[in-house]
Amino acid sequence: MTDAHAIAGVPMRWVGPLRISGNVANTETHIPLATYESPLWPSVGRGAKVSMLAERGIVATLVDERMTRSVLVEATDAQTAHTAARSIEARIDELREVVRGCSRFAELIGIRHEITANLLFIRFEFSTGDASGHNMATLASDALLKRVLETVPGISYGSISGNYCSDKKATAINGILGRGKNVVTELLVPRDVVSGVLHTSAAKIVELNIRKNLLGTLLAGGIRSANAHYANMLLGFYLATGQDAANIVEGSQGVTMAEDRDGDLYFSCTLPNLIVGTVGNGKGLGFVETNLTRLGCRADRAPGENARRLAVIAAATVLCGELSLLAAQTNPGELMRAHVQLERDNKTAKVGV
């Protein structure tokens, strides 16, 4: 007999603190990670320690935000599709009013299109306040599609979603145009911290990043991505803060950069597809409310500001884990020794041996 209200428990710990500065938040905070991969906690914790030893901590710059939904319409031919696309884009002010009638927080900020044969894919882009915005964007797109079909000649319904969004898929368009919050994180690590805490050198991390993240991913055919394991940190953070975990598919797209600056290490992670929110589905659970409050993402702020804060904390968390892993992988055997030791200790603690 199944319990429709059962909750799957995933081990969660708070790690840190980490230090963040930038155009959204200037703060020091611990971070929650829910994961079965227990070595992730001390690994991210080491990166967080490094951030506390850097003068500005992790500088997180939010450069863009938008939620998208693409609709599909069928035209009589390609020329009609092209004429329809131009008409739709020219009427953006009218369509913005349609969206305002659907939600207090959704705002139509852009329209893009793609034509293949007689098919017209229309990608609507929205700001969505503190919500991640999936449902808000779909509701608005449904109303927009209805208006377009009523007023633009030569087209008919194809689908409310044409996969040109692209939702929960790793695609080039999301990496290029962004979907969710686009955040760039940067950290300048003094050489003594690189050697004393990370047990490596800036030169070794730079070389590994080029060979592993850039060349290795290129040879593997990665899509707009060059990183070691963004998905690990994102999944742990998403589960702990009530996000739709499937969004790590596009969320884990991103690029890691490293430079040796006379022995100091410049380290950066760019994440163009962070889909997070502080309101909406998943946020009503008690532990989620507690975690969001502790992160400072339940404060009385203007719409959208709490979600932006959550996004830069998520991005900083990713940098902490990425830096720690790459540092470990510059030393033969360190990664496996850590996994074996930490996982053995975790099992021992559970059985009380």
mmCIF file of C-alpha atoms in Angstrom, residues 109-310:
data_model
loop_
_atom_site.group_PDB
_atom_site.id
_atom_site.type_symbol
_atom_site.label_atom_id
_atom_site.label_comp_id
_atom_site.label_asym_id
_atom_site.label_seq_id
_atom_site.Cartn_x
_atom_site.Cartn_y
_atom_site.Cartn_z
ATOM 1 C CA ILE A 109 10.706 40.860 -22.452
ATOM 2 C CA GLY A 110 11.547 39.307 -25.813
ATOM 3 C CA ILE A 111 10.405 37.258 -28.800
ATOM 4 C CA ARG A 112 12.650 35.136 -31.012
ATOM 5 C CA HIS A 113 11.773 32.747 -33.794
ATOM 6 C CA GLU A 114 13.056 29.957 -36.038
ATOM 7 C CA ILE A 115 11.526 28.787 -39.313
ATOM 8 C CA THR A 116 11.946 25.265 -40.676
ATOM 9 C CA ALA A 117 9.978 24.440 -43.825
ATOM 10 C CA ASN A 118 6.462 25.714 -43.096
ATOM 11 C CA LEU A 119 6.872 25.437 -39.311
ATOM 12 C CA LEU A 120 7.313 28.522 -37.150
ATOM 13 C CA PHE A 121 8.864 28.125 -33.685
ATOM 14 C CA ILE A 122 8.251 31.183 -31.485
ATOM 15 C CA ARG A 123 10.338 31.555 -28.335
ATOM 16 C CA PHE A 124 8.712 33.893 -25.810
ATOM 17 C CA GLU A 125 10.990 35.261 -23.073
ATOM 18 C CA PHE A 126 9.647 36.448 -19.715
ATOM 19 C CA SER A 127 10.734 37.904 -16.411
ATOM 20 C CA THR A 128 8.915 36.041 -13.634
ATOM 21 C CA GLY A 129 9.643 37.733 -10.306
ATOM 22 C CA ASP A 130 10.672 35.355 -7.516
ATOM 23 C CA ALA A 131 9.282 32.251 -9.238
ATOM 24 C CA SER A 132 11.430 30.043 -11.439
ATOM 25 C CA GLY A 133 8.583 30.665 -13.857
ATOM 26 C CA HIS A 134 7.851 27.416 -15.696
ATOM 27 C CA ASN A 135 4.108 27.457 -15.107
ATOM 28 C CA MET A 136 3.897 31.241 -15.329
ATOM 29 C CA ALA A 137 5.595 31.195 -18.738
ATOM 30 C CA THR A 138 3.389 28.372 -19.994
ATOM 31 C CA LEU A 139 0.212 30.123 -18.858
ATOM 32 C CA ALA A 140 1.287 33.350 -20.551
ATOM 33 C CA SER A 141 2.363 31.532 -23.707
ATOM 34 C CA ASP A 142 -1.005 29.794 -23.903
ATOM 35 C CA ALA A 143 -2.726 33.194 -23.885
ATOM 36 C CA LEU A 144 -0.241 34.588 -26.405
ATOM 37 C CA LEU A 145 -0.722 31.633 -28.712
ATOM 38 C CA LYS A 146 -4.480 32.080 -28.579
ATOM 39 C CA ARG A 147 -4.164 35.777 -29.496
ATOM 40 C CA VAL A 148 -1.692 35.060 -32.304
ATOM 41 C CA LEU A 149 -3.894 32.357 -33.863
ATOM 42 C CA GLU A 150 -6.903 34.689 -33.738
ATOM 43 C CA THR A 151 -5.165 37.650 -35.344
ATOM 44 C CA VAL A 152 -2.369 36.424 -37.634
ATOM 45 C CA PRO A 153 -3.499 34.923 -40.941
ATOM 46 C CA GLY A 154 -2.144 31.756 -42.528
ATOM 47 C CA ILE A 155 -1.104 29.877 -39.365
ATOM 48 C CA SER A 156 -2.631 27.123 -37.242
ATOM 49 C CA TYR A 157 -1.909 25.414 -33.922
ATOM 50 C CA GLY A 158 1.072 23.073 -33.638
ATOM 51 C CA SER A 159 1.930 22.758 -29.924
ATOM 52 C CA ILE A 160 2.068 24.806 -26.749
ATOM 53 C CA SER A 161 5.703 23.660 -26.482
ATOM 54 C CA GLY A 162 7.937 23.244 -29.494
ATOM 55 C CA ASN A 163 11.179 22.266 -27.665
ATOM 56 C CA TYR A 164 12.829 25.498 -28.807
ATOM 57 C CA CYS A 165 12.570 26.666 -25.175
ATOM 58 C CA SER A 166 14.427 24.302 -24.299
ATOM 59 C CA ASP A 167 13.079 22.856 -21.061
ATOM 60 C CA LYS A 168 15.209 20.297 -19.160
ATOM 61 C CA LYS A 169 17.400 19.501 -22.147
ATOM 62 C CA ALA A 170 21.022 20.404 -22.833
ATOM 63 C CA THR A 171 20.850 22.545 -25.974
ATOM 64 C CA ALA A 172 23.013 25.100 -27.725
ATOM 65 C CA ILE A 173 20.267 27.729 -27.674
ATOM 66 C CA ASN A 174 20.023 27.726 -23.880
ATOM 67 C CA GLY A 175 23.782 28.018 -23.578
ATOM 68 C CA ILE A 176 23.816 30.947 -26.000
ATOM 69 C CA LEU A 177 20.676 32.857 -25.048
ATOM 70 C CA GLY A 178 20.263 31.681 -21.454
ATOM 71 C CA ARG A 179 17.246 30.305 -19.648
ATOM 72 C CA GLY A 180 16.815 31.226 -16.010
ATOM 73 C CA LYS A 181 19.507 33.263 -14.266
ATOM 74 C CA ASN A 182 22.864 33.813 -15.975
ATOM 75 C CA VAL A 183 25.540 34.201 -13.292
ATOM 76 C CA VAL A 184 29.312 34.597 -13.603
ATOM 77 C CA THR A 185 31.356 33.807 -10.489
ATOM 78 C CA GLU A 186 35.000 34.780 -9.992
ATOM 79 C CA LEU A 187 37.510 34.093 -7.235
ATOM 80 C CA LEU A 188 41.091 35.299 -6.894
ATOM 81 C CA VAL A 189 42.939 32.868 -4.628
ATOM 82 C CA PRO A 190 46.264 33.989 -3.107
ATOM 83 C CA ARG A 191 49.157 31.665 -3.870
ATOM 84 C CA ASP A 192 49.655 30.722 -0.201
ATOM 85 C CA VAL A 193 46.009 29.604 0.001
ATOM 86 C CA VAL A 194 46.377 27.611 -3.240
ATOM 87 C CA SER A 195 49.283 25.704 -1.758
ATOM 88 C CA GLY A 196 48.209 25.597 1.895
ATOM 89 C CA VAL A 197 44.487 24.771 1.542
ATOM 90 C CA LEU A 198 44.168 23.287 -1.955
ATOM 91 C CA HIS A 199 47.575 21.536 -1.852
ATOM 92 C CA THR A 200 48.382 22.414 -5.438
ATOM 93 C CA SER A 201 49.496 25.328 -7.607
ATOM 94 C CA ALA A 202 47.748 27.749 -9.930
ATOM 95 C CA ALA A 203 49.770 26.392 -12.869
ATOM 96 C CA LYS A 204 48.601 22.815 -12.222
ATOM 97 C CA ILE A 205 44.928 23.818 -12.012
ATOM 98 C CA VAL A 206 45.183 25.890 -15.203
ATOM 99 C CA GLU A 207 46.776 22.994 -17.071
ATOM 100 C CA LEU A 208 44.181 20.493 -15.824
ATOM 101 C CA ASN A 209 41.311 22.820 -16.701
ATOM 102 C CA ILE A 210 42.585 23.127 -20.281
ATOM 103 C CA ARG A 211 43.218 19.433 -20.751
ATOM 104 C CA LYS A 212 40.204 18.034 -18.874
ATOM 105 C CA ASN A 213 37.425 20.598 -18.984
ATOM 106 C CA LEU A 214 38.153 22.247 -22.333
ATOM 107 C CA LEU A 215 39.831 19.585 -24.498
ATOM 108 C CA GLY A 216 38.217 16.565 -22.862
ATOM 109 C CA THR A 217 34.740 18.036 -23.191
ATOM 110 C CA LEU A 218 35.444 19.073 -26.797
ATOM 111 C CA LEU A 219 36.474 15.536 -27.709
ATOM 112 C CA ALA A 220 33.403 14.143 -25.937
ATOM 113 C CA GLY A 221 31.118 16.444 -27.945
ATOM 114 C CA GLY A 222 29.868 18.553 -25.048
ATOM 115 C CA ILE A 223 27.220 21.190 -25.796
ATOM 116 C CA ARG A 224 28.167 24.739 -24.748
ATOM 117 C CA SER A 225 29.807 23.304 -21.663
ATOM 118 C CA ALA A 226 33.290 22.823 -20.202
ATOM 119 C CA ASN A 227 33.253 21.919 -16.523
ATOM 120 C CA ALA A 228 34.054 19.068 -14.156
ATOM 121 C CA HIS A 229 30.861 18.513 -12.163
ATOM 122 C CA TYR A 230 28.489 21.469 -11.877
ATOM 123 C CA ALA A 231 25.570 19.026 -11.715
ATOM 124 C CA ASN A 232 26.711 17.612 -8.352
ATOM 125 C CA MET A 233 26.498 20.921 -6.523
ATOM 126 C CA LEU A 234 23.354 22.036 -8.321
ATOM 127 C CA LEU A 235 21.441 18.863 -7.507
ATOM 128 C CA GLY A 236 22.351 19.072 -3.819
ATOM 129 C CA PHE A 237 21.426 22.746 -3.667
ATOM 130 C CA TYR A 238 18.218 22.341 -5.707
ATOM 131 C CA LEU A 239 16.914 19.501 -3.541
ATOM 132 C CA ALA A 240 17.668 21.442 -0.364
ATOM 133 C CA THR A 241 15.886 24.588 -1.552
ATOM 134 C CA GLY A 242 12.777 23.107 -3.187
ATOM 135 C CA GLN A 243 13.758 23.493 -6.840
ATOM 136 C CA ASP A 244 12.744 21.280 -9.764
ATOM 137 C CA ALA A 245 15.763 18.975 -9.783
ATOM 138 C CA ALA A 246 15.365 18.076 -13.465
ATOM 139 C CA ASN A 247 16.541 21.582 -14.283
ATOM 140 C CA ILE A 248 20.115 20.554 -13.548
ATOM 141 C CA VAL A 249 20.125 19.157 -17.110
ATOM 142 C CA GLU A 250 20.446 22.641 -18.607
ATOM 143 C CA GLY A 251 21.677 24.165 -15.349
ATOM 144 C CA SER A 252 24.888 22.145 -15.434
ATOM 145 C CA GLN A 253 25.856 23.711 -18.752
ATOM 146 C CA GLY A 254 28.642 26.186 -18.123
ATOM 147 C CA VAL A 255 32.300 27.024 -18.532
ATOM 148 C CA THR A 256 35.142 26.899 -16.010
ATOM 149 C CA MET A 257 38.090 29.235 -16.531
ATOM 150 C CA ALA A 258 41.406 29.352 -14.681
ATOM 151 C CA GLU A 259 44.418 31.656 -14.994
ATOM 152 C CA ASP A 260 47.791 31.660 -13.268
ATOM 153 C CA ARG A 261 48.351 35.263 -12.176
ATOM 154 C CA ASP A 262 51.927 35.193 -10.951
ATOM 155 C CA GLY A 263 51.181 32.305 -8.613
ATOM 156 C CA ASP A 264 47.756 33.544 -7.567
ATOM 157 C CA LEU A 265 44.827 31.635 -9.061
ATOM 158 C CA TYR A 266 42.020 33.376 -10.913
ATOM 159 C CA PHE A 267 39.114 30.919 -11.059
ATOM 160 C CA SER A 268 35.718 31.482 -12.679
ATOM 161 C CA CYS A 269 32.509 29.528 -13.327
ATOM 162 C CA THR A 270 29.900 30.836 -15.777
ATOM 163 C CA LEU A 271 26.390 29.370 -15.449
ATOM 164 C CA PRO A 272 23.892 30.687 -18.021
ATOM 165 C CA ASN A 273 20.939 28.483 -17.057
ATOM 166 C CA LEU A 274 20.282 28.644 -13.320
ATOM 167 C CA ILE A 275 16.565 27.985 -12.941
ATOM 168 C CA VAL A 276 15.690 28.779 -9.340
ATOM 169 C CA GLY A 277 12.860 30.433 -7.450
ATOM 170 C CA THR A 278 11.878 31.269 -3.889
ATOM 171 C CA VAL A 279 8.124 30.886 -4.411
ATOM 172 C CA GLY A 280 6.029 28.264 -6.186
ATOM 173 C CA ASN A 281 5.946 24.474 -6.239
ATOM 174 C CA GLY A 282 8.185 22.769 -3.683
ATOM 175 C CA LYS A 283 8.588 25.847 -1.505
ATOM 176 C CA GLY A 284 5.819 25.029 0.987
ATOM 177 C CA LEU A 285 7.674 22.151 2.638
ATOM 178 C CA GLY A 286 8.860 22.926 6.157
ATOM 179 C CA PHE A 287 12.544 22.178 5.618
ATOM 180 C CA VAL A 288 12.562 24.234 2.410
ATOM 181 C CA GLU A 289 11.032 27.229 4.164
ATOM 182 C CA THR A 290 13.631 26.901 6.905
ATOM 183 C CA ASN A 291 16.507 26.654 4.444
ATOM 184 C CA LEU A 292 15.360 29.604 2.325
ATOM 185 C CA THR A 293 14.904 31.709 5.437
ATOM 186 C CA ARG A 294 18.367 30.827 6.718
ATOM 187 C CA LEU A 295 19.833 31.752 3.323
ATOM 188 C CA GLY A 296 18.197 35.178 3.588
ATOM 189 C CA CYS A 297 15.880 34.470 0.656
ATOM 190 C CA ARG A 298 12.608 35.050 2.494
ATOM 191 C CA ALA A 299 13.225 38.716 3.280
ATOM 192 C CA ASP A 300 10.822 41.537 2.424
ATOM 193 C CA ARG A 301 12.344 42.668 -0.884
ATOM 194 C CA ALA A 302 11.146 43.854 -4.284
ATOM 195 C CA PRO A 303 9.811 41.056 -6.536
ATOM 196 C CA GLY A 304 12.661 39.055 -8.027
ATOM 197 C CA GLU A 305 15.357 40.057 -5.548
ATOM 198 C CA ASN A 306 15.073 36.954 -3.350
ATOM 199 C CA ALA A 307 15.353 34.673 -6.391
ATOM 200 C CA ARG A 308 18.397 36.591 -7.625
ATOM 201 C CA ARG A 309 20.028 36.178 -4.230
ATOM 202 C CA LEU A 310 19.319 32.442 -4.326
#
